[in-house]
Tab-separated table of C-alpha atoms and ligand atoms in Angstrom:
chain	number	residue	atom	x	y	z
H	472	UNK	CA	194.064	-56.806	58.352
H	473	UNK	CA	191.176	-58.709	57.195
H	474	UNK	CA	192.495	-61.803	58.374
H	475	UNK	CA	192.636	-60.381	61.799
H	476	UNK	CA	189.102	-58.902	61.692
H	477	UNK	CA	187.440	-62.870	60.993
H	478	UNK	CA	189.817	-64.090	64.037
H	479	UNK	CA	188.875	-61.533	66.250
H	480	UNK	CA	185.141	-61.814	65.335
H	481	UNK	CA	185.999	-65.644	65.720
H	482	UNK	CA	187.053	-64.723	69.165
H	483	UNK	CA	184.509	-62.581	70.090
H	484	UNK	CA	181.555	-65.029	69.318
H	485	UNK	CA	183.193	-67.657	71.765
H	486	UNK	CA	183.088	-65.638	74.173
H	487	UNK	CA	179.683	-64.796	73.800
H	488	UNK	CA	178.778	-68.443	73.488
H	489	UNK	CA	180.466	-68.603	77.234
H	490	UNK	CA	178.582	-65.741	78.614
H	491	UNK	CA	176.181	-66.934	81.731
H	492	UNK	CA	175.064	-64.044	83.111
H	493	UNK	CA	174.216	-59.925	82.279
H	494	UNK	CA	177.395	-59.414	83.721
H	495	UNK	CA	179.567	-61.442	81.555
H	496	UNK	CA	177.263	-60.160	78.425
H	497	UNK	CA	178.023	-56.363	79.669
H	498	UNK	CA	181.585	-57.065	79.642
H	499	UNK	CA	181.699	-58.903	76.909
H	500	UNK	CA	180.071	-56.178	74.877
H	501	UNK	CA	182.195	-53.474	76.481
H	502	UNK	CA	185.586	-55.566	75.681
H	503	UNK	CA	184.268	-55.803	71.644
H	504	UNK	CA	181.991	-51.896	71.502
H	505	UNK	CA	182.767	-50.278	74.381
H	506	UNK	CA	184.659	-47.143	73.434
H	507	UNK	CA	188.168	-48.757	73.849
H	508	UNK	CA	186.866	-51.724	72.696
H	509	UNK	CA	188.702	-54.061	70.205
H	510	UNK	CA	186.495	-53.613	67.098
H	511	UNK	CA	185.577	-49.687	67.994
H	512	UNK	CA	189.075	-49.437	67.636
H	513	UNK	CA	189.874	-50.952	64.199
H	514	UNK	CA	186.876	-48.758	63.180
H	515	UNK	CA	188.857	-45.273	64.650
H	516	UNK	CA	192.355	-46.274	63.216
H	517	UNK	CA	190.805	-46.820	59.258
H	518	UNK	CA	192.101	-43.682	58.549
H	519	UNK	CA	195.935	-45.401	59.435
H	520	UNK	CA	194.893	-48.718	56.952
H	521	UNK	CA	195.948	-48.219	53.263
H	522	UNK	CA	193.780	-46.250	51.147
H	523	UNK	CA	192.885	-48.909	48.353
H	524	UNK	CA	191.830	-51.477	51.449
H	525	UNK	CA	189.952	-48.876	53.453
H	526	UNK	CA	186.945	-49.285	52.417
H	527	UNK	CA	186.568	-52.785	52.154
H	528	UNK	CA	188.293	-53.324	55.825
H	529	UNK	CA	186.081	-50.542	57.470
H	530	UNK	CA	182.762	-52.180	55.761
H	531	UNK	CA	184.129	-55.739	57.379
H	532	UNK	CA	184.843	-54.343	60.683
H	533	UNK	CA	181.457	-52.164	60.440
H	534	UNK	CA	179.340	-55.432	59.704
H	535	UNK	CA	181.042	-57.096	62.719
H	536	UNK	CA	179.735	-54.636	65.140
H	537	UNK	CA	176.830	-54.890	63.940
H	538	UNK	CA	176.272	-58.948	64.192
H	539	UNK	CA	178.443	-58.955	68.059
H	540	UNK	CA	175.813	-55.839	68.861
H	541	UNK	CA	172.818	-58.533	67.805
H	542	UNK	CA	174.393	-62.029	69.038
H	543	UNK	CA	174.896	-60.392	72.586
H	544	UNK	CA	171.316	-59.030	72.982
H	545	UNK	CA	169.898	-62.501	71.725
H	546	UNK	CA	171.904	-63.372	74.232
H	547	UNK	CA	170.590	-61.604	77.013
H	548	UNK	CA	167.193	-62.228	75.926
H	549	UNK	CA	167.717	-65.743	76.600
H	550	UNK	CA	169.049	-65.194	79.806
H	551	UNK	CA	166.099	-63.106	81.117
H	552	UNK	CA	164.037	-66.204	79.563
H	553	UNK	CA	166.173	-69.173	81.838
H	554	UNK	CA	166.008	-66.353	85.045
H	555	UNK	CA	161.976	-66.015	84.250
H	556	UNK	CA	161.805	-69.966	84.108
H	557	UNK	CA	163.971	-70.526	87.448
H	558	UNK	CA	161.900	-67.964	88.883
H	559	UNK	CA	158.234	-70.058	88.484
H	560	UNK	CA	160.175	-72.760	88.661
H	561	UNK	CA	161.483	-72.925	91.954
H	562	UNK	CA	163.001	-69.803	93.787
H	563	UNK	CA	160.099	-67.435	94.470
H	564	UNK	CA	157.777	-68.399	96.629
H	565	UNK	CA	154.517	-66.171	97.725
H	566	UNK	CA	153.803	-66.009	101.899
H	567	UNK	CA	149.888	-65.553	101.144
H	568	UNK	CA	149.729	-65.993	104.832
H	569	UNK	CA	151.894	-62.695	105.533
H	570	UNK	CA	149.545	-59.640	107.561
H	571	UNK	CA	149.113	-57.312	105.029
H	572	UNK	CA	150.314	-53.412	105.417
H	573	UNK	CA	146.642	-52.163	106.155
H	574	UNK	CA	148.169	-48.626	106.212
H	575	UNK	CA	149.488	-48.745	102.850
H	576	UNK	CA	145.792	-48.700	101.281
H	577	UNK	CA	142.348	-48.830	102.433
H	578	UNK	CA	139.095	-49.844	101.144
H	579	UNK	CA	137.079	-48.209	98.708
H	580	UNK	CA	134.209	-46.488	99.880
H	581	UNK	CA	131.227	-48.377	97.915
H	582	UNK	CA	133.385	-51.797	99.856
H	583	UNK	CA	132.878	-50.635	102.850
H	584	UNK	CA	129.179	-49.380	102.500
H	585	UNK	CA	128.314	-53.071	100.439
H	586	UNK	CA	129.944	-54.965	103.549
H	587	UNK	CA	128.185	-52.968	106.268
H	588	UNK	CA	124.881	-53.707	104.601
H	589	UNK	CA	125.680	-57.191	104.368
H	590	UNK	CA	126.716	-57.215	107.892
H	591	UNK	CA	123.329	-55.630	109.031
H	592	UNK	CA	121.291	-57.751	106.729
H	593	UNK	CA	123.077	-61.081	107.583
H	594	UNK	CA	122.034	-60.133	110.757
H	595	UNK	CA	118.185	-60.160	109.620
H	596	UNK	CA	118.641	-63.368	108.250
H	597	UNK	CA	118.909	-62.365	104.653
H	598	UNK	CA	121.719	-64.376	102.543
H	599	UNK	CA	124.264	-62.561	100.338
H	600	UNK	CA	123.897	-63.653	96.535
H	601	UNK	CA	125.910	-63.041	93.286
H	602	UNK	CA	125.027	-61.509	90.273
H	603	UNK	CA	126.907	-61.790	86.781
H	604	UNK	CA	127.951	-58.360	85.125
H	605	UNK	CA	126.767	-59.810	81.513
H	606	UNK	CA	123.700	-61.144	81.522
H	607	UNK	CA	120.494	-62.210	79.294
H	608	UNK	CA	117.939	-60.051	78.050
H	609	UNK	CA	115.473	-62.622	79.808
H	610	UNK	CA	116.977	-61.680	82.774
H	611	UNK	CA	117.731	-58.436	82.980
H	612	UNK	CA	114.031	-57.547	81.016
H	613	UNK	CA	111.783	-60.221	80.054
H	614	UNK	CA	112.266	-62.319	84.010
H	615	UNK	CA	111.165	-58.694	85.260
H	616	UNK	CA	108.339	-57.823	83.453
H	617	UNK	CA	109.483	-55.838	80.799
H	618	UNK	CA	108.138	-57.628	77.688
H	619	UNK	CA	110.276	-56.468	74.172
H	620	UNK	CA	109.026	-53.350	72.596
H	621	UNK	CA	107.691	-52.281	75.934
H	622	UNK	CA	108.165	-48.983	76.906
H	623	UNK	CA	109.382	-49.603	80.489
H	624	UNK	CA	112.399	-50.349	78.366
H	625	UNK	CA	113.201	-46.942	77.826
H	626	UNK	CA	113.648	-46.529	81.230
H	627	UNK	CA	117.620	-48.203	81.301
H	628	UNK	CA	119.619	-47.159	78.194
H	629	UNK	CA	121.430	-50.325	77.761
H	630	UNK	CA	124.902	-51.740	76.507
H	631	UNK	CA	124.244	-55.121	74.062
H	632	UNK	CA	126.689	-57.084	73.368
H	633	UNK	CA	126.988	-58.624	69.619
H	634	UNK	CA	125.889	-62.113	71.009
H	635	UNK	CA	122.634	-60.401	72.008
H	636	UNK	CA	123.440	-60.410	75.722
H	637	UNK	CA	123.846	-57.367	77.942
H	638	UNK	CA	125.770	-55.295	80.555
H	639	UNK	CA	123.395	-55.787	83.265
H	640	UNK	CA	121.593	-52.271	83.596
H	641	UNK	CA	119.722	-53.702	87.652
H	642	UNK	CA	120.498	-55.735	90.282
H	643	UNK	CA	116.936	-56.796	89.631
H	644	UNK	CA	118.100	-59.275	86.775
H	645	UNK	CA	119.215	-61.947	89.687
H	646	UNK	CA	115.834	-61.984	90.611
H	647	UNK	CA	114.340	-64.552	88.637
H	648	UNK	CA	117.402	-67.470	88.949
H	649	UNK	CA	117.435	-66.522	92.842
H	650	UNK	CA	114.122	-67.211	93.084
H	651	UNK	CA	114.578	-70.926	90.969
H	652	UNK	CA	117.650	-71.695	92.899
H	653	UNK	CA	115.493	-71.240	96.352
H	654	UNK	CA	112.058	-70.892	95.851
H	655	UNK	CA	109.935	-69.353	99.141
H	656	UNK	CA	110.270	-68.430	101.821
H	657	UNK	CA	112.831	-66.219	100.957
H	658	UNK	CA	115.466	-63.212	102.175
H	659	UNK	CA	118.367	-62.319	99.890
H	660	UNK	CA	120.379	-59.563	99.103
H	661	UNK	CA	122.542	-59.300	96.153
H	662	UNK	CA	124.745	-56.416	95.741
H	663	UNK	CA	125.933	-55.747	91.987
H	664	UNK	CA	127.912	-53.401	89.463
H	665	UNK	CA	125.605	-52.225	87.127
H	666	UNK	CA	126.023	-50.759	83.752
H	667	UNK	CA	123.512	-47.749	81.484
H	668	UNK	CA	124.345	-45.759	79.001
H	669	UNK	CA	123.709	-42.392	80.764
H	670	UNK	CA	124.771	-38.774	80.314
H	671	UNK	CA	126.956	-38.103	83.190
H	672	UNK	CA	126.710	-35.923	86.091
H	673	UNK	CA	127.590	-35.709	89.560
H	674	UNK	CA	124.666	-38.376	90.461
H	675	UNK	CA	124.887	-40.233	86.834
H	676	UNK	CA	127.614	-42.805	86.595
H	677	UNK	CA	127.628	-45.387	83.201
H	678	UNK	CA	129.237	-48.307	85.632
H	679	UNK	CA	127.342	-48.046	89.343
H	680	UNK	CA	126.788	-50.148	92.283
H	681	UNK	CA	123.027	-51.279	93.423
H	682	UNK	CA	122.039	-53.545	96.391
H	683	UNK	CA	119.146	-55.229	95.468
H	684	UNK	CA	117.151	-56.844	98.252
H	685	UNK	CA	113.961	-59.696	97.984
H	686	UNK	CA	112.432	-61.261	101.009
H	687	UNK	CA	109.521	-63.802	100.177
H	688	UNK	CA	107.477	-65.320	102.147
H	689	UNK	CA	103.811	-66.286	103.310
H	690	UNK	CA	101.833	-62.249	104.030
H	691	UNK	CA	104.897	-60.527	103.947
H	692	UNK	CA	103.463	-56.640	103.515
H	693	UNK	CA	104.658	-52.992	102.655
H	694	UNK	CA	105.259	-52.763	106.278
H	695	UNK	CA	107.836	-55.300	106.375
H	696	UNK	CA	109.191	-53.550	103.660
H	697	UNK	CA	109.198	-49.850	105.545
H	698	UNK	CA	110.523	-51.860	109.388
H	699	UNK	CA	113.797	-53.258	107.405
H	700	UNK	CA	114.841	-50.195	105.358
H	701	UNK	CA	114.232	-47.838	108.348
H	702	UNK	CA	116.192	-50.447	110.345
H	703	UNK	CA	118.740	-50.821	107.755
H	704	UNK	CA	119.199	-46.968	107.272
H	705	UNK	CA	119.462	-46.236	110.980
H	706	UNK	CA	122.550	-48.410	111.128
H	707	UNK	CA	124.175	-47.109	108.399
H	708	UNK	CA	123.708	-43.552	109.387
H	709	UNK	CA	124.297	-44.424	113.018
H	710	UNK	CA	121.423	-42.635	113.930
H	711	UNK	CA	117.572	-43.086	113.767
H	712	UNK	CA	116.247	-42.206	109.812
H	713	UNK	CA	112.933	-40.936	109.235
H	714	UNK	CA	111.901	-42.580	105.513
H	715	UNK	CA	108.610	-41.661	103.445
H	716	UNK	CA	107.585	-43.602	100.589
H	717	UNK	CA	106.520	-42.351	97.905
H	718	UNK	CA	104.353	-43.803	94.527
H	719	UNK	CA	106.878	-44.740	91.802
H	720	UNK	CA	106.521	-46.765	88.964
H	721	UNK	CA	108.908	-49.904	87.926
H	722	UNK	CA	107.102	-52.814	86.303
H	723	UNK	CA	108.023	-55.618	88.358
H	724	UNK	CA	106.479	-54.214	91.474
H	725	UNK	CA	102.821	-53.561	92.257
H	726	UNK	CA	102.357	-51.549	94.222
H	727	UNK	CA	105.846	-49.283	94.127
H	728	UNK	CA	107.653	-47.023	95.656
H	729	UNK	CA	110.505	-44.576	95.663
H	730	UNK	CA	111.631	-44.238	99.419
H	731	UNK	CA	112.899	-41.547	100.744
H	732	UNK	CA	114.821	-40.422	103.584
H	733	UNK	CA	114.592	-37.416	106.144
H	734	UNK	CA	117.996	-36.193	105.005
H	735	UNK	CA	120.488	-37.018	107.852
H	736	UNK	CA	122.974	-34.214	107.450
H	737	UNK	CA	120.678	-31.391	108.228
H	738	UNK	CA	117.428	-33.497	109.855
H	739	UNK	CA	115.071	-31.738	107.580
H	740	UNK	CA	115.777	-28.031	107.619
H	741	UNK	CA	117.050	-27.973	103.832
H	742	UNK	CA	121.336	-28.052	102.850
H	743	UNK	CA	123.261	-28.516	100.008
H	744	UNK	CA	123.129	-32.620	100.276
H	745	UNK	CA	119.265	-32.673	99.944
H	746	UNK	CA	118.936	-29.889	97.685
H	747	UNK	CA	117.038	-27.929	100.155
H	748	UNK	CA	114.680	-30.074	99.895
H	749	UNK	CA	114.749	-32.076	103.174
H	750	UNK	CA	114.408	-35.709	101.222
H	751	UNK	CA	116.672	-37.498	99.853
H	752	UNK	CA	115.580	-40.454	97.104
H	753	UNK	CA	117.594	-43.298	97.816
H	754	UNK	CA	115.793	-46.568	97.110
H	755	UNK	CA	113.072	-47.748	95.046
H	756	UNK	CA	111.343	-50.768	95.705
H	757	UNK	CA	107.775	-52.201	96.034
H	758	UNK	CA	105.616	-55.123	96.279
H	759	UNK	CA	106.843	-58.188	93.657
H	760	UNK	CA	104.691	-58.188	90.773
H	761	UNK	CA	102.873	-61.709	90.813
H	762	UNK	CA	104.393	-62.180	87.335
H	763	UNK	CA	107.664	-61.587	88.287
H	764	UNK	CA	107.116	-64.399	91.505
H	765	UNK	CA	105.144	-66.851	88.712
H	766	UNK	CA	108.531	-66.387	86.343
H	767	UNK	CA	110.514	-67.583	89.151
H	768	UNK	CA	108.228	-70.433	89.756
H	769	UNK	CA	106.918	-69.179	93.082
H	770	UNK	CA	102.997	-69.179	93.179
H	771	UNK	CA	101.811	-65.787	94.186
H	772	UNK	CA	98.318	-67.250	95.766
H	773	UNK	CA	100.439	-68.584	98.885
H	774	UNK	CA	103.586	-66.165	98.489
H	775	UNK	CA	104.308	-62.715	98.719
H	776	UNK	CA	106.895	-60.420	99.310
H	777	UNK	CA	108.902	-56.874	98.694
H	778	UNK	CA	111.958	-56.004	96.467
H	779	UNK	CA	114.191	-53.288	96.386
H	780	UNK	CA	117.286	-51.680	94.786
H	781	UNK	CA	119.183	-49.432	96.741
H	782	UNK	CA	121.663	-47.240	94.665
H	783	UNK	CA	125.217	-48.305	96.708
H	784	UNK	CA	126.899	-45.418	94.826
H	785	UNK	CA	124.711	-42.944	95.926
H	786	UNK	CA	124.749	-44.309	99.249
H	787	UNK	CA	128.733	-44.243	99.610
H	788	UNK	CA	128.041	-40.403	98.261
H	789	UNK	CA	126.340	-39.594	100.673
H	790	UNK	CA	127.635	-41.192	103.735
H	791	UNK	CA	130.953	-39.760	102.991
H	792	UNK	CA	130.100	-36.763	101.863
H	793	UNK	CA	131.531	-37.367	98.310
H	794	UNK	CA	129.512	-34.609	96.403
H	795	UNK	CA	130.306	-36.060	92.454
H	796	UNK	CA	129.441	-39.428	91.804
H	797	UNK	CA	132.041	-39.647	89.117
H	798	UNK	CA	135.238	-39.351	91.516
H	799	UNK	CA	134.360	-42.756	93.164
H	800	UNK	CA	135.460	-44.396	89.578
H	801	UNK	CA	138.043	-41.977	88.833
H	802	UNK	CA	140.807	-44.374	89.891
H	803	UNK	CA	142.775	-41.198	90.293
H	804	UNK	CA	144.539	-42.234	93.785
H	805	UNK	CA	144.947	-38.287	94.573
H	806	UNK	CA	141.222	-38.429	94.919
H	807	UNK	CA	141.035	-42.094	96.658
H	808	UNK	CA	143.407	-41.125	98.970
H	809	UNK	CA	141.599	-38.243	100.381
H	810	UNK	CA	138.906	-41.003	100.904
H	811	UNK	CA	140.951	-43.408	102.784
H	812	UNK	CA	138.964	-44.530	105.304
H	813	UNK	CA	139.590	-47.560	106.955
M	2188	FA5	C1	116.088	-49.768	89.372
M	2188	FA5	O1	117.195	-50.020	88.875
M	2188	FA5	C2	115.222	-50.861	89.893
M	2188	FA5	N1	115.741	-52.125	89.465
M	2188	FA5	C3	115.157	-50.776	91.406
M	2188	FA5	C4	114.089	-51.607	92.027
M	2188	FA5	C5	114.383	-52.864	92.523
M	2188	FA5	C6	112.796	-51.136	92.106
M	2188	FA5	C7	113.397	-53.641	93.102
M	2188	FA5	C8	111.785	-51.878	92.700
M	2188	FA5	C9	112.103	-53.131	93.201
M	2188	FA5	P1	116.426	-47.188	89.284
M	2188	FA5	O2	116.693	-47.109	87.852
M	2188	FA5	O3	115.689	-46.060	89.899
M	2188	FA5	O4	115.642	-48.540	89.622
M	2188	FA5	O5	117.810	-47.336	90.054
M	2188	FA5	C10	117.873	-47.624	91.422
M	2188	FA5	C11	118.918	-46.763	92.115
M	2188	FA5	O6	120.167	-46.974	91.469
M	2188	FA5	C12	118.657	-45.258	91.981
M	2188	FA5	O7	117.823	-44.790	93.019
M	2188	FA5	C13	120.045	-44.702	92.111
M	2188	FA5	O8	120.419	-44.580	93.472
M	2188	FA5	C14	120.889	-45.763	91.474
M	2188	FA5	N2	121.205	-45.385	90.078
M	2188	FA5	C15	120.449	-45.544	88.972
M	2188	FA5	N3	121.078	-45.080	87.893
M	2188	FA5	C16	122.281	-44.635	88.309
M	2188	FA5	C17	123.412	-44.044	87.661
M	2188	FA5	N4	123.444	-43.851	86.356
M	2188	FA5	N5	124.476	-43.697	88.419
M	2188	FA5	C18	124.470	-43.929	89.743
M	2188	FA5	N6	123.446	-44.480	90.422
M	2188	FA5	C19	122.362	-44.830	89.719
């Protein structure tokens, strides 16, 4: 009986060394473990082998199983390996050139407010920059006038990183190497995801979206500034926006503002979207601080110009009538689907 057991694990392993595909490795397996199978069944008739041999057979037969169980799933293992390898190899090839299925998903709602700004301000002659997401502490402070140990720091509760870097907490930390890479005149925009630590609410996000915007150039004034928001606003309400502006305080601006708009759901008379308070504060900006121009080499005797930093998240909020922030990150697709919009 034990003689029998080695040949038939003897046979069993050559077929396994054949085996060339999950089929043959199923088959294999349910020919040796299946429940008819050849060594299941040595294992069911021990009670027929003689009593002083028993043991000894059934722990024989038993360690069998066990090394045909692991020989045929090292086996498979290798064949999902070779299938992987033919795979990159040569068979599947990627049509990137395919229409895609625009009805399976759609556009998220701070995409489609970020390109319709860049559409209106390409338009205007502005040019569409890139931010990083980690950035310096030059940049994202010190290039803005906010010196360490300032104050104005306690404005944006920030996320450092161990090397002393940061998540960026403002568009406004592109400023500076925008205005090296191009020097004046100047229009850019450069729309961002931006990072604070903030207690959350339904207008509080910790990761946001901001559209900054500088244009620089020779007696460029606050009512540039107010002509290119209003026109900006008007087409992304699709209607004309009354704004006001405000005093506000951010230190790489002199003068600034917070501007605000007429709110465009209920023209003034006071709803839920503007509190009841007919305004709505969507975008800060001002004049650049002559600093701030003199950090990014541009001298503020000839040059001058406006920066802003529109809140994109805020925007999508309220142009879709999204009333919690929070549910534009959610990545639950119950709630992005109810905002599938294009
Ligand atoms: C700034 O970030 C300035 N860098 C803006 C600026 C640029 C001023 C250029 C002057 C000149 P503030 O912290 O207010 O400012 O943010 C700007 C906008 O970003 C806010 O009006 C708001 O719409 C949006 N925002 C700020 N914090 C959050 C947040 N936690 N969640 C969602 N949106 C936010």
């Amino acid at each position: 009986m034990e003689e029998n057991i080695e040949k038939l694990g003897q046979k069993i392993k050559e077929k396994i060394d054949a085996i060339k595909s999950m089929a043959d490795a199923e088959s294999v397996r349910v020919e040796a473990l299946g429940k008819k199978g050849e060594v299941i069944e040595i294992l069911k008739n021990l009670k027929n082998v003689e009593e002083s041999k028993r043991k000894e057979v059934g722990d024989k037969a038993n360690k069998l199983r066990v090394e045909i169980e692991e020989l045929i799933e090292k086996k498979k293992e290798e064949l999902k390996e070779l299938e992987y390898e033919a795979k990159i190899k040569n068979a599947e090839k990627i049509d990137l050139t395919v229409p895609v299925d625009d009805k399976v998903g759609s556009l998220h709602p701070i995409t489609i407010v970020s390109r319709e700004l860049e559409d209106i301000f390409t338009g205007m002659g502005f040019t569409v920059e890139d931010g990083n997401e980690v950035e310096t502490e030059y940049n994202n402070f010190e290039a803005v006038n906010v010196p360490k140990y300032h104050p104005a720091r306690d404005m944006q509760d920030t996320f450092w990183l161990e090397n002393g870097e940061v998540l960026k907490t403002q568009t406004s930390a592109a400023q500076n190497k925008i205005m090296k890479k191009y020097g004046a005149p100047l229009k850019a925009i450069f729309p961002g995801r931006c990072f604070r630590n903030e207690a959350l609410d339904a207008s509080h996000e910790n990761t946001f979206f901001q559209m900054e915007g500088m244009m620089i150039d020779k007696n460029v004034s606050i009512s540039n500034l107010i002509y290119f928001m209003k026109t900006l606003l008007s087409e992304v309400f699709k209607k004309e926006v009354e704004v006001r502006l405000r005093p506000g305080f951010f230190p790489f601006v002199e003068p600034g503002f917070e501007l605000d708009i007429k709110c465009p759901y209920c023209g003034g008379v006071g709803c839920k979207v503007c509190k009841y308070g007919s305004w709505i504060e969507l975008c800060p900006c001002g004049m650049i601080h002559p600093r701030v121009l003199e950090m990014g080499g541009i001298d503020p005797e000839e040059y001058s110009g406006f920066a802003f930093g529109l809140g994109l998240s805020r925007l999508a909020m309220m142009k879709y009538n999204i009333n919690d922030l929070r549910a534009l990150n959610s990545c639950d697709l119950r709630v992005l689907k109810q905002m599938k919009i294009k």
